[in-house]
Every structure is written in structure tokens, then in C-alpha cells.
Amino acid sequence: MFCILQYVVRRKSITIHDSPSLLQGRQGKHKLSVCSKICYAIGGAPYQITGCALGFFLQIYLLDVVPMSPFHASIILFTGRVWDAITDPLIGFFVSKSSWTGFGRLMPWIILSTPFAVISYFLIWFVPGFTNGQLLWYLTFYCLFQTLVTCFHVPYSALTMFISKEQSDRDSATGYRMTVEVLGTVLGTAIQGQIVGKVEDSCGPNSFQNQSLESVNGSQDPEFLTNMVSLLNLHESKALIARVICAIYVLCAIVLSLGVHEKRDSCELLSDQPISFWQGLKLVMSHGPYIKLITGFLFTSLAFMLLEGNFALFLKYTLKHRKHFQNILLVIMISATLTVPFWQWFLTRFGKKTAVYFGISSVVPFLIVAAVVNINLIVTYVVAVAAGLSVAAAFLLPWSMLPDVIDDFVLKNPDSPGHEAIFFSFYVFFTKFASGVSLGISTLSLDFAGYQTGSCDQPESVNVTLKLLVCAAPILMILIGLLLFKLYPIDEEKRKENKKALQLQRDADRDSDSDSIELASNV
């Protein structure tokens, strides 16, 4: 309410007292510095580092390092992802109701959530000294971390609108942020992969992981003692690397809080005629292009989420690359990072719908090869590079196409502005919810197939199930998604038409405001 009142007062003050030349001078002031942009971008790293580490490695960590049954692991993964999806709109609602403090409206959420988030993240990668309560332990800290990291990331995302009133500054800062976030995914894969990658050293025919640590002193079996020492080294390494990620999380939060100033004047950006959340949601969900876009991306996102959650197990057991699977995953993320600029050029040159068809479908032939042919390590790395190329397209294109849907919505609903947050937040909600469902179902499928925790080899039924989860199911999802994209109405010609119409609308509004200011200055 305060922001709306301040907006009205400032608009009237500008209209009465300021000339157009003075307004232009004010707009040129307070440009966001490069240092502030870098500090803002660094704040995006914790979410990507921890999210990528959990996405790639939590399933195999629960199954082979803890270890626990696939059924219990599926409960943790499904509940955690669904809870993460639910907390996004909830935290967004509470953040929107926050009042201004000495640190701003958004910074207190980031600052206060950080220490509790790093503690809960560390405890996710900590194996307690008991077995009966492990399900409750990991479920509690996984859900708690998802809540706390949402308390960090939702206000951080909204901070884009509060670091500057200049659109060019916000666009530039977002470019810095995307660069750091992509590097964060590589860093998370590289660091956390070293934890889970060492599990091969501790896997043996005696399944010593299932035995109590206290039994070391009572055992005289040299092989058992050697395995137990290996297990202890694994746990020490795991705890050390988890601390490294926690330290990076804290450091990024400190840099963000000290290097970025949240501008109170940015509340002028709010609409002066707000409508309720439910009214806005009804308008957004009745917009046909948005429904078609998120439905298509829902299926393609499910395909890549199945790949993300099961690819490490597929590499380790089906392709027998036990000592290399974490490095292969790292190659996928590096390939995705390096090919983002290519897809940015491709969609600019050939259009976004064309980029969707070529980019997302490019992984299909390589998945077929991985499922049908017994490929060696070199060919596996080639498949990893190709998968990274498609991953980059799958995760870049939704964020590139959503603004086109918003522009189309604004043209068709000129009297209902300010719903950008609903468009983005519900796309995230649907993808996270689908992620939870896919991970839960895939882990349950491994349980039905007879997955053996703590074993270096799995039954043939598990290998067949992994091929279905990593190859057949993703290919089917991709094909359904691409068919749905045929119904998406905003092609390159329509996008340019909307862009031109919006520019004409903005020019008309600017001329109208200029005439009002000139008239007021002559009075």
C-alpha cells in the first residue's frame, strides 16, 4: 500500500514540477555499476550448485552410499520435490507481504535463511549412526533445505526489479546472473560428484556398508577391516566436500548482501491498479499460448528430469563405467554450458520453434545408440557431449519463449498488466511437481525390478529398467512434447508482429506522457 501511495505522489510531483529534459537527466543517474552487477550475479550460484548436486547425485547417494531401499528413497525424492514445488508460491506470497526494514524488503529473507540452509544441506549428506530413523532424517532435512533455499531464491529472483529502475541495467544484470548460474551447475556437478564417485571404492561382495561401524573392533577379518577403512575415508571425504559447498553458499550470500543495494524507489514499478492473485491466475491460465507452451515443455522437461535422476545409475550399472560416471556427468554440464551461446544464436537466426525441434530432438539418436549398442567409454563421452547440447536447448528455450507469451498476453489484455510473476512461478511449479512424480516413479520402478543396495552388480531386470527410464521413456516424452509444440501459435512471424505492436503501443504511451508533462509545465 505504501508503494502504491508513493507511486501516486511521485507521479504527481513529476507532472507538476519537472520538464522532459530534467526527467531524462534523472533517468541517466544512478546507473548500476559493474561491481554491483557481479555481486548480484554471484548470488545466483548457491541455488544452482546445490540444485544440480541434488538432482544428479541424491538418488544414487541414498541407494548406494547411505544405503537405503529404493522404496524409502522414492518417498524422500518424491516428497522433497513436491514440497519444493508447493513452497514456491507460498514463499512468494509471504515475500510479497514483507514490510520494509533497514536491509530492505527482500534481503532479510536471504540473510536469515542462509545459515539454516547450509546446516540442513550438510545434514542431507551426513549418514547418521542409526538405521531405523534414516527415512525420517533425510526426509526432514531434504524438505527443510528445499524450504530454506526457496526462501533464498524467490526474493533473490524478485531482487532483479529492485536493484535499478533502468530496464537496461536489469537486463545487463540478468545476463551476468545467467553466466554465473550456468557455471554454478558445472561447479555443483564437479564438487558433489567426487563424493558419490568414491562409492565404487567402498563397494564389495561383503556389502560391508550394511554393517555397523562399531563392529570394526570386534572383527578380525583383514578384508572386512580394509573395507571399513575405505568406508570411513569415504564418509570423511563426503563431509569435507559438503562443507566446501556450504562455504561457497555462505560466501555468495555475503557478497550479495554487501555488494547489492535494494532500492526502495523501485516499488514504483508496481502497478497502480493491482488486482487479486486469483483474478490474475484466472487470466493467465485462460491464455491459450501459455497453456500450450507449458504443456509442451512439461513433457520435454520430464524427459530430461528422468535422464538427470537416473543417468548416474545407468552409467554405473548398465554401461559398467563405475569409475568414470561422475566425470561423464561433468562432461554433460560442460557441454551444456559451452553450447548455450550457440543456441542463443540459433534461435535468433532461425526462430525459437525451429530451435525447439532441432535442439530437443538432437539427443534422441544418441539415446537409441546407448540403449541398443554396448558402447565403450569413448563413445559414451561422445553421447555425453551430444546430451549436453540438447540439455542446453531444453533449459534455455523455456525462459526465452515465456516472454513472448507475456507480450502476447499484454497485447490481448492491455487493462491487466503486472502478471509476469504468475507466468514464471507456475511454470516452475509445474516442472518441479513433475520432477517429483518422475523421480518417485523411477525409483519405485527400480525397487520392483529388484535393485540391490550396496551391491556392485545389479540383476538384468534392473539394467532393462534403467534402459527404459533413461532411453525409452525420455524419447516418448520428447516426441509427445514436440507434437504439442505444433499447436503453439507464436512462431517467428507472430513474435515479430507482437513486438512491433508493443513498440507502437509504448511509443503512443510515451507521447501521451510527454504531452501531459509539457502541458503541466506551461501552466
Coordinates of N, CA and C in Angstrom, one line a residue, residues 87-99 105 109:
T87 N 6.2 -24.9 -2.0 CA 6.8 -23.8 -1.3 C 7.0 -22.6 -2.1
D88 N 7.2 -22.8 -3.4 CA 7.5 -21.6 -4.3 C 6.4 -20.5 -4.2
P89 N 5.1 -20.9 -4.6 CA 4.1 -19.9 -4.5 C 3.8 -19.4 -3.0
L90 N 4.0 -20.3 -2.0 CA 3.8 -19.9 -0.6 C 4.8 -18.9 -0.2
I91 N 6.1 -19.2 -0.5 CA 7.1 -18.2 -0.1 C 7.0 -16.9 -0.8
G92 N 6.6 -17.1 -2.1 CA 6.4 -15.9 -2.9 C 5.3 -15.0 -2.3
F93 N 4.2 -15.6 -1.8 CA 3.1 -14.8 -1.2 C 3.6 -14.1 0.1
F94 N 4.4 -14.8 0.9 CA 4.9 -14.2 2.2 C 5.9 -13.1 1.9
V95 N 6.7 -13.3 0.9 CA 7.7 -12.3 0.5 C 7.0 -11.0 0.0
S96 N 5.9 -11.2 -0.8 CA 5.1 -10.1 -1.3 C 4.5 -9.3 -0.1
K97 N 4.3 -9.9 1.0 CA 3.7 -9.2 2.1 C 4.7 -8.6 3.1
S98 N 6.0 -8.8 2.8 CA 7.0 -8.3 3.7 C 7.0 -6.8 3.7
S99 N 7.3 -6.2 4.9 CA 7.4 -4.8 5.0 C 8.9 -4.4 5.0
R105 N 13.3 -5.0 1.8 CA 12.2 -6.0 1.9 C 12.6 -7.4 1.6
W109 N 15.2 -11.9 4.0 CA 14.9 -13.3 3.7 C 16.2 -14.1 3.3

